Amino acid sequence: MKTTLLILKPDCVARGYIGEIITRLEKKGLSVLAMKMIMVSQELAEQHYAEHKGKPFYASLIKFITSGPVVPLVIEGMNAPQVCRTIIGATRCAEAEPGTIRGDLGMSCRFNLIHGSDSDESAEREIALWFKPEEIMQTYRDDYHWLHDFEDGRPV
């Protein structure tokens, strides 16, 4: 099982899509281990987007992510970073496939509803930025055996 970070961005929160997105994740078989609603500080925004510092769009990223409440989540599941990015869809909403979050709910590149870690390494770094260890719960879904190929508690 892997974990990943998702952030429901200010446009997502303002448009009332928190529940719909969490429902999509849970229906897929992913688990929410941590969730909170916060206003992002300038410092956290700069840490999160540090790799983009110096790029032309950096200032607008910081301005947007700090413009309203966000909902960061720690999600767990088999290959969670990759599975979540598939569910999220292409960064440019107009290019995202129907059936994805961005394909169904988004129209913009800038206001693209949701962030998802792009790798296991990014997920680990990002989760540590957004959550304290004690904020992350350990859960077990009773339906895991119907969702994943397990034998004796191990993936097949």
Coordinates of N, CA, C and O in Angstrom, one line a residue:
M1 N 0.8 -1.2 0.0 CA 0.0 0.0 0.0 C 0.9 1.2 0.0 O 1.9 1.3 0.6
K2 N 0.5 2.2 -0.7 CA 1.2 3.5 -0.8 C 0.3 4.6 -0.4 O -0.9 4.5 -0.4
T3 N 0.9 5.7 0.0 CA 0.1 6.9 0.3 C 0.5 8.0 -0.6 O 1.6 8.0 -1.2
T4 N -0.4 9.0 -0.7 CA -0.1 10.2 -1.6 C -0.9 11.4 -1.0 O -1.7 11.2 -0.1
L5 N -0.4 12.5 -1.4 CA -1.1 13.8 -1.0 C -2.0 14.3 -2.1 O -1.5 14.4 -3.2
L6 N -3.2 14.7 -1.8 CA -4.1 15.4 -2.6 C -4.4 16.7 -1.9 O -4.5 16.8 -0.7
I7 N -4.6 17.8 -2.7 CA -5.0 19.0 -2.2 C -6.2 19.5 -3.0 O -6.1 19.7 -4.2
L8 N -7.3 19.6 -2.4 CA -8.5 20.2 -3.0 C -8.3 21.7 -2.9 O -8.3 22.3 -1.8
K9 N -8.1 22.3 -4.1 CA -7.7 23.7 -4.1 C -8.8 24.7 -3.9 O -10.0 24.3 -3.8
P10 N -8.5 26.0 -3.7 CA -9.6 27.0 -3.4 C -10.8 26.9 -4.4 O -11.9 27.1 -3.9
D11 N -10.6 26.7 -5.7 CA -11.7 26.7 -6.6 C -12.6 25.5 -6.3 O -13.8 25.5 -6.4
C12 N -12.0 24.4 -6.0 CA -12.7 23.1 -5.7 C -13.6 23.3 -4.5 O -14.8 22.9 -4.5
V13 N -13.0 23.9 -3.4 CA -13.7 24.1 -2.2 C -14.9 25.1 -2.4 O -16.0 24.8 -2.0
A14 N -14.6 26.2 -3.1 CA -15.6 27.2 -3.4 C -16.7 26.7 -4.2 O -17.9 27.1 -4.1
R15 N -16.5 25.8 -5.1 CA -17.5 25.2 -6.0 C -18.2 24.1 -5.4 O -19.2 23.5 -6.0
G16 N -17.9 23.6 -4.2 CA -18.6 22.6 -3.5 C -18.4 21.2 -3.9 O -19.3 20.4 -3.8
Y17 N -17.2 20.9 -4.3 CA -16.9 19.6 -4.8 C -16.1 18.6 -3.9 O -15.7 17.6 -4.2
I18 N -16.0 19.0 -2.6 CA -15.2 18.2 -1.6 C -15.8 16.8 -1.6 O -15.1 15.8 -1.7
G19 N -17.1 16.8 -1.3 CA -17.8 15.5 -1.1 C -17.7 14.6 -2.3 O -17.5 13.4 -2.3
E20 N -18.0 15.2 -3.5 CA -18.0 14.4 -4.8 C -16.6 13.8 -5.0 O -16.5 12.7 -5.4
I21 N -15.5 14.6 -4.8 CA -14.2 14.1 -5.0 C -13.8 13.0 -4.1 O -13.3 11.9 -4.4
I22 N -14.1 13.2 -2.8 CA -13.9 12.1 -1.8 C -14.7 10.8 -2.1 O -14.1 9.7 -2.1
T23 N -15.9 11.0 -2.6 CA -16.7 9.9 -3.0 C -16.1 9.1 -4.1 O -16.0 7.9 -4.1
R24 N -15.6 9.8 -5.1 CA -14.9 9.2 -6.3 C -13.7 8.3 -5.8 O -13.5 7.2 -6.3
L25 N -12.9 8.9 -4.9 CA -11.7 8.2 -4.4 C -12.1 7.0 -3.6 O -11.5 5.9 -3.8
E26 N -13.1 7.1 -2.7 CA -13.5 5.9 -1.9 C -14.2 4.9 -2.8 O -13.9 3.7 -2.6
K27 N -14.9 5.2 -3.8 CA -15.5 4.3 -4.7 C -14.5 3.5 -5.4 O -14.7 2.3 -5.8
K28 N -13.4 4.1 -5.7 CA -12.3 3.5 -6.4 C -11.6 2.4 -5.5 O -11.0 1.5 -6.0
G29 N -11.7 2.6 -4.2 CA -11.1 1.7 -3.3 C -9.9 2.3 -2.5 O -9.2 1.6 -1.8
L30 N -9.8 3.6 -2.6 CA -8.8 4.3 -1.8 C -9.3 4.7 -0.5 O -10.5 4.9 -0.3
S31 N -8.4 4.9 0.5 CA -8.8 5.3 1.9 C -8.3 6.7 2.2 O -7.1 7.0 1.8
V32 N -9.1 7.4 2.9 CA -8.6 8.7 3.5 C -8.0 8.5 4.8 O -8.7 8.0 5.7
L33 N -6.7 8.8 5.0 CA -6.0 8.6 6.2 C -5.9 9.9 7.0 O -5.8 9.9 8.2
A34 N -6.0 11.0 6.3 CA -6.0 12.3 7.0 C -6.7 13.4 6.1 O -6.6 13.3 4.9
M35 N -7.3 14.4 6.8 CA -8.0 15.4 6.0 C -8.2 16.6 7.0 O -8.5 16.4 8.1
K36 N -8.0 17.8 6.4 CA -8.3 19.0 7.2 C -8.6 20.1 6.2 O -8.2 20.1 5.1
M37 N -9.3 21.1 6.7 CA -9.5 22.4 5.9 C -8.7 23.5 6.5 O -8.7 23.7 7.7
I38 N -7.9 24.1 5.7 CA -7.0 25.1 6.2 C -6.8 26.3 5.2 O -7.2 26.1 4.0
M39 N -6.4 27.4 5.7 CA -5.9 28.5 4.8 C -4.4 28.3 4.8 O -3.7 28.1 5.8
V40 N -3.8 28.3 3.5 CA -2.4 28.0 3.3 C -1.6 29.3 3.6 O -1.9 30.3 3.0
S41 N -0.6 29.1 4.4 CA 0.3 30.3 4.7 C 1.2 30.5 3.5 O 1.4 29.6 2.7
Q42 N 1.7 31.7 3.4 CA 2.7 32.0 2.3 C 3.9 31.1 2.4 O 4.4 30.6 1.4
E43 N 4.4 30.8 3.7 CA 5.5 29.9 3.9 C 5.3 28.5 3.4 O 6.1 27.9 2.7
L44 N 4.1 27.9 3.7 CA 3.8 26.6 3.3 C 3.7 26.5 1.8 O 4.1 25.6 1.1
A45 N 3.0 27.5 1.2 CA 2.8 27.6 -0.3 C 4.2 27.6 -1.0 O 4.4 26.9 -1.9
E46 N 5.1 28.4 -0.4 CA 6.5 28.5 -1.0 C 7.2 27.2 -0.9 O 8.0 26.8 -1.8
Q47 N 7.1 26.5 0.2 CA 7.7 25.2 0.4 C 7.2 24.2 -0.6 O 7.9 23.5 -1.2
H48 N 5.8 24.2 -0.7 CA 5.2 23.2 -1.5 C 5.6 23.4 -3.0 O 5.8 22.4 -3.7
Y49 N 5.6 24.6 -3.4 CA 5.9 24.9 -4.8 C 7.4 25.3 -5.1 O 7.7 25.9 -6.1
A50 N 8.3 25.0 -4.2 CA 9.7 25.4 -4.3 C 10.3 25.0 -5.6 O 11.1 25.8 -6.2
E51 N 10.0 23.9 -6.2 CA 10.6 23.4 -7.5 C 10.2 24.4 -8.6 O 10.8 24.3 -9.7
H52 N 9.2 25.2 -8.4 CA 8.7 26.1 -9.5 C 9.2 27.5 -9.3 O 9.0 28.4 -10.2
K53 N 10.0 27.8 -8.2 CA 10.5 29.1 -8.0 C 11.3 29.6 -9.2 O 12.1 28.8 -9.7
G54 N 11.1 30.8 -9.6 CA 11.8 31.4 -10.7 C 11.1 31.2 -12.1 O 11.4 31.8 -13.0
K55 N 10.1 30.3 -12.1 CA 9.3 30.1 -13.3 C 8.2 31.2 -13.5 O 7.8 31.8 -12.4
P56 N 7.8 31.6 -14.7 CA 6.9 32.7 -14.9 C 5.6 32.6 -14.1 O 5.0 33.6 -13.8
F57 N 5.1 31.3 -13.9 CA 3.8 31.1 -13.3 C 3.9 31.0 -11.7 O 2.9 30.8 -11.1
Y58 N 5.1 31.0 -11.2 CA 5.3 30.8 -9.7 C 4.4 31.7 -8.9 O 3.7 31.3 -7.9
A59 N 4.5 33.0 -9.1 CA 3.8 34.0 -8.3 C 2.3 33.7 -8.3 O 1.6 33.8 -7.3
S60 N 1.7 33.4 -9.5 CA 0.3 33.1 -9.6 C -0.1 31.8 -8.9 O -1.2 31.7 -8.3
L61 N 0.8 30.8 -8.9 CA 0.6 29.6 -8.1 C 0.4 29.9 -6.6 O -0.5 29.5 -6.0
I62 N 1.3 30.7 -6.1 CA 1.3 31.1 -4.7 C 0.1 31.9 -4.3 O -0.6 31.6 -3.3
K63 N -0.2 32.9 -5.2 CA -1.4 33.7 -5.0 C -2.7 32.8 -5.0 O -3.5 33.0 -4.1
F64 N -2.8 31.9 -5.9 CA -4.0 31.1 -6.0 C -4.2 30.2 -4.8 O -5.2 30.1 -4.2
I65 N -3.1 29.4 -4.4 CA -3.2 28.4 -3.4 C -3.5 29.1 -2.0 O -4.0 28.4 -1.1
T66 N -3.1 30.4 -1.9 CA -3.4 31.1 -0.6 C -4.6 31.9 -0.7 O -4.9 32.7 0.3
S67 N -5.4 31.8 -1.7 CA -6.5 32.7 -1.9 C -7.8 32.3 -1.2 O -8.8 33.1 -1.1
G68 N -7.9 31.1 -0.7 CA -9.1 30.6 0.0 C -8.7 29.3 0.6 O -7.6 28.7 0.5
P69 N -9.7 28.7 1.4 CA -9.5 27.5 2.0 C -9.2 26.3 1.1 O -9.7 26.3 0.0
V70 N -8.3 25.4 1.5 CA -8.0 24.2 0.8 C -8.3 23.0 1.7 O -8.3 23.1 2.9
V71 N -8.4 21.8 1.1 CA -8.5 20.6 1.9 C -7.4 19.6 1.4 O -7.5 19.0 0.4
P72 N -6.3 19.5 2.2 CA -5.3 18.5 1.9 C -5.8 17.2 2.5 O -6.4 17.1 3.6
L73 N -5.4 16.1 1.8 CA -5.8 14.8 2.2 C -4.6 13.8 2.0 O -3.8 14.0 1.1
V74 N -4.4 12.9 2.9 CA -3.5 11.8 2.7 C -4.4 10.6 2.3 O -5.3 10.2 3.0
I75 N -4.1 10.0 1.1 CA -4.8 8.9 0.6 C -4.0 7.7 0.5 O -2.8 7.8 0.2
E76 N -4.5 6.6 0.8 CA -3.8 5.3 0.8 C -4.5 4.3 -0.1 O -5.7 4.3 -0.2
G77 N -3.7 3.5 -0.8 CA -4.2 2.5 -1.7 C -3.0 1.9 -2.5 O -1.9 2.4 -2.5
M78 N -3.3 0.8 -3.2 CA -2.3 0.2 -4.1 C -1.9 1.3 -5.2 O -2.8 1.8 -5.8
N79 N -0.6 1.6 -5.3 CA -0.1 2.5 -6.2 C -0.9 3.8 -6.2 O -1.2 4.4 -7.2
A80 N -1.1 4.3 -5.0 CA -2.0 5.5 -4.8 C -1.6 6.7 -5.6 O -2.4 7.4 -6.2
P81 N -0.3 7.1 -5.7 CA 0.0 8.3 -6.5 C -0.4 8.2 -7.9 O -1.0 9.1 -8.5
Q82 N -0.1 7.0 -8.5 CA -0.4 6.9 -9.9 C -2.0 6.7 -10.1 O -2.5 7.3 -11.1
V83 N -2.6 6.0 -9.3 CA -4.1 5.8 -9.4 C -4.8 7.2 -9.2 O -5.7 7.5 -10.0
C84 N -4.3 8.0 -8.2 CA -5.0 9.3 -8.0 C -4.7 10.2 -9.2 O -5.7 10.9 -9.6
R85 N -3.5 10.2 -9.8 CA -3.3 11.1 -10.9 C -4.1 10.7 -12.1 O -4.6 11.5 -12.9
T86 N -4.4 9.4 -12.3 CA -5.3 9.0 -13.3 C -6.7 9.4 -13.1 O -7.4 9.9 -14.0
I87 N -7.2 9.3 -11.8 CA -8.5 9.8 -11.5 C -8.6 11.3 -11.7 O -9.7 11.8 -12.1
I88 N -7.6 12.0 -11.3 CA -7.5 13.5 -11.4 C -7.6 14.0 -12.9 O -8.4 14.9 -13.2
G89 N -6.8 13.4 -13.8 CA -6.8 13.8 -15.2 C -5.7 14.8 -15.5 O -5.0 15.2 -14.6
A90 N -5.6 15.1 -16.7 CA -4.6 16.0 -17.2 C -4.7 17.4 -16.6 O -5.7 17.9 -16.2
T91 N -3.5 18.0 -16.4 CA -3.4 19.3 -15.7 C -4.3 20.4 -16.4 O -5.0 21.1 -15.7
R92 N -4.3 20.4 -17.7 CA -5.2 21.3 -18.4 C -6.5 20.7 -18.6 O -6.7 19.7 -19.3
C93 N -7.5 21.2 -17.8 CA -8.8 20.6 -17.7 C -9.5 20.4 -19.1 O -10.1 19.4 -19.3
A94 N -9.2 21.3 -20.0 CA -9.8 21.1 -21.4 C -9.3 19.9 -22.1 O -9.9 19.4 -23.0
E95 N -8.1 19.4 -21.7 CA -7.5 18.2 -22.3 C -7.7 17.0 -21.5 O -7.3 15.9 -21.9
A96 N -8.3 17.1 -20.3 CA -8.5 15.9 -19.4 C -9.7 15.1 -20.0 O -10.7 15.5 -20.5
E97 N -9.5 13.8 -19.9 CA -10.4 12.8 -20.3 C -11.8 12.9 -19.6 O -11.8 13.1 -18.4
P98 N -12.9 12.7 -20.3 CA -14.2 12.5 -19.5 C -14.1 11.4 -18.5 O -13.4 10.4 -18.8
G99 N -14.7 11.5 -17.4 CA -14.6 10.5 -16.4 C -13.6 10.9 -15.3 O -13.6 10.3 -14.2
T100 N -12.6 11.8 -15.6 CA -11.7 12.2 -14.6 C -12.3 13.4 -13.9 O -13.2 14.1 -14.4
I101 N -11.7 13.7 -12.8 CA -12.2 14.9 -12.0 C -12.1 16.2 -12.8 O -13.0 16.9 -13.0
R102 N -10.9 16.4 -13.4 CA -10.7 17.6 -14.2 C -11.5 17.6 -15.5 O -12.0 18.6 -16.0
G103 N -11.6 16.4 -16.1 CA -12.4 16.3 -17.3 C -13.9 16.5 -17.1 O -14.5 17.1 -18.0
D104 N -14.4 16.1 -16.0 CA -15.8 16.3 -15.7 C -16.2 17.6 -15.1 O -17.2 18.2 -15.3
L105 N -15.2 18.2 -14.3 CA -15.6 19.3 -13.4 C -14.8 20.6 -13.7 O -15.2 21.7 -13.2
G106 N -13.8 20.5 -14.5 CA -12.9 21.7 -14.7 C -12.9 22.2 -16.1 O -13.3 21.5 -17.1
M107 N -12.5 23.5 -16.3 CA -12.4 24.1 -17.6 C -11.1 24.8 -17.8 O -10.7 25.1 -18.9
S108 N -10.4 25.1 -16.7 CA -9.2 26.0 -16.7 C -7.9 25.2 -16.5 O -7.9 24.1 -16.0
C109 N -6.8 25.8 -16.9 CA -5.5 25.2 -16.6 C -5.1 25.8 -15.2 O -4.6 25.0 -14.4
R110 N -5.3 27.1 -15.0 CA -4.9 27.7 -13.8 C -5.8 27.2 -12.6 O -5.3 26.9 -11.5
F111 N -7.1 27.2 -12.8 CA -8.0 26.8 -11.8 C -8.4 25.3 -12.0 O -9.5 25.0 -12.6
N112 N -7.5 24.4 -11.7 CA -7.7 23.0 -12.1 C -8.1 22.1 -10.9 O -7.9 20.9 -11.0
L113 N -8.7 22.6 -9.9 CA -9.4 21.9 -8.8 C -8.6 21.2 -7.8 O -8.9 21.2 -6.6
I114 N -7.5 20.5 -8.2 CA -6.9 19.5 -7.3 C -5.4 19.3 -7.6 O -5.0 19.3 -8.8
H115 N -4.7 19.1 -6.6 CA -3.2 18.7 -6.7 C -3.1 17.3 -6.3 O -3.7 16.8 -5.3
G116 N -2.3 16.5 -7.0 CA -1.9 15.2 -6.6 C -0.4 15.0 -6.8 O 0.2 15.4 -7.8
S117 N 0.2 14.4 -5.8 CA 1.7 14.1 -5.8 C 2.0 13.3 -7.1 O 1.2 12.4 -7.4
D118 N 3.1 13.6 -7.7 CA 3.4 13.0 -9.0 C 4.3 11.7 -8.9 O 4.6 11.1 -9.9
S119 N 4.7 11.4 -7.7 CA 5.5 10.2 -7.5 C 5.5 9.8 -6.0 O 5.1 10.5 -5.2
D120 N 6.0 8.6 -5.7 CA 6.2 8.1 -4.3 C 7.0 9.1 -3.5 O 6.7 9.4 -2.4
E121 N 8.1 9.6 -4.2 CA 9.1 10.5 -3.5 C 8.4 11.8 -3.2 O 8.6 12.4 -2.1
S122 N 7.7 12.4 -4.2 CA 7.0 13.6 -4.0 C 5.9 13.5 -2.9 O 5.8 14.4 -2.1
A123 N 5.2 12.4 -2.9 CA 4.2 12.1 -1.9 C 4.8 12.1 -0.5 O 4.2 12.8 0.4
E124 N 5.9 11.5 -0.3 CA 6.5 11.4 1.0 C 6.9 12.8 1.5 O 6.6 13.2 2.6
R125 N 7.5 13.6 0.6 CA 8.0 15.0 0.9 C 6.7 15.8 1.2 O 6.7 16.6 2.2
E126 N 5.7 15.8 0.3 CA 4.6 16.6 0.5 C 3.7 16.3 1.7 O 3.2 17.2 2.4
I127 N 3.5 15.0 2.0 CA 2.8 14.7 3.2 C 3.4 15.2 4.4 O 2.8 15.8 5.3
A128 N 4.8 15.1 4.5 CA 5.5 15.7 5.6 C 5.3 17.2 5.8 O 5.4 17.7 6.9
L129 N 5.1 17.9 4.7 CA 4.9 19.3 4.7 C 3.5 19.7 5.3 O 3.4 20.7 6.0
W130 N 2.6 18.9 4.9 CA 1.2 19.3 5.2 C 0.6 18.6 6.4 O -0.4 19.1 7.0
F131 N 1.2 17.5 6.9 CA 0.6 16.8 8.0 C 1.7 16.4 9.0 O 2.8 16.0 8.6
K132 N 1.4 16.5 10.3 CA 2.2 15.9 11.4 C 1.9 14.4 11.4 O 0.8 14.0 11.1
P133 N 2.9 13.6 11.8 CA 2.6 12.2 11.9 C 1.4 11.8 12.7 O 0.6 10.9 12.3
E134 N 1.1 12.5 13.8 CA 0.0 12.1 14.6 C -1.4 12.5 14.0 O -2.4 12.1 14.5
E135 N -1.4 13.3 12.9 CA -2.6 13.6 12.2 C -3.0 12.5 11.2 O -4.1 12.6 10.7
I136 N -2.2 11.6 10.9 CA -2.4 10.5 9.9 C -2.9 9.3 10.6 O -2.2 8.7 11.5
M137 N -4.1 8.9 10.3 CA -4.7 7.7 10.9 C -4.3 6.4 10.2 O -4.1 6.5 9.0
Q138 N -4.3 5.3 10.8 CA -4.1 4.0 10.2 C -5.5 3.3 10.1 O -6.1 3.2 11.2
T139 N -5.9 3.0 9.0 CA -7.3 2.4 8.8 C -7.2 1.1 8.0 O -6.2 0.8 7.4
Y140 N -8.2 0.4 8.1 CA -8.3 -0.8 7.3 C -9.7 -0.9 6.8 O -10.7 -0.8 7.5
R141 N -9.9 -1.0 5.5 CA -11.2 -1.2 4.8 C -11.5 -2.7 4.8 O -10.8 -3.5 4.4
D142 N -12.8 -3.0 5.3 CA -13.2 -4.3 5.3 C -13.3 -4.9 3.9 O -13.4 -6.1 3.7
D143 N -13.3 -4.1 2.9 CA -13.5 -4.6 1.5 C -12.2 -4.7 0.7 O -12.2 -4.9 -0.5
Y144 N -11.0 -4.5 1.4 CA -9.7 -4.6 0.7 C -9.6 -5.9 -0.1 O -9.1 -5.9 -1.2
H145 N -10.1 -7.0 0.5 CA -9.9 -8.3 -0.2 C -10.7 -8.3 -1.5 O -10.4 -9.2 -2.4
W146 N -11.7 -7.5 -1.7 CA -12.5 -7.4 -2.9 C -11.9 -6.5 -3.9 O -12.2 -6.5 -5.1
L147 N -11.0 -5.6 -3.4 CA -10.4 -4.6 -4.3 C -9.0 -4.9 -4.8 O -8.6 -4.4 -5.8
H148 N -8.3 -5.7 -4.1 CA -6.8 -5.9 -4.4 C -6.6 -7.4 -4.4 O -7.2 -8.2 -3.8
D149 N -5.6 -7.8 -5.2 CA -5.1 -9.2 -5.3 C -4.2 -9.5 -4.1 O -3.0 -9.3 -4.2
F150 N -4.8 -10.0 -3.0 CA -4.0 -10.3 -1.9 C -4.1 -11.8 -1.6 O -5.1 -12.4 -1.8
E151 N -3.0 -12.3 -1.1 CA -3.0 -13.7 -0.7 C -2.2 -13.8 0.6 O -1.1 -13.3 0.6
D152 N -2.8 -14.2 1.7 CA -2.2 -14.3 3.0 C -1.7 -12.9 3.4 O -0.6 -12.8 4.0
G153 N -2.5 -11.8 3.1 CA -2.1 -10.5 3.5 C -1.1 -9.8 2.6 O -0.7 -8.7 2.9
R154 N -0.6 -10.5 1.6 CA 0.4 -9.9 0.7 C -0.1 -9.7 -0.7 O -0.9 -10.5 -1.2
P155 N 0.3 -8.6 -1.4 CA -0.2 -8.4 -2.8 C 0.4 -9.6 -3.6 O 1.4 -10.1 -3.4
V156 N -0.5 -10.1 -4.6 CA -0.1 -11.2 -5.4 C 0.6 -10.6 -6.7 O 0.2 -9.6 -7.2

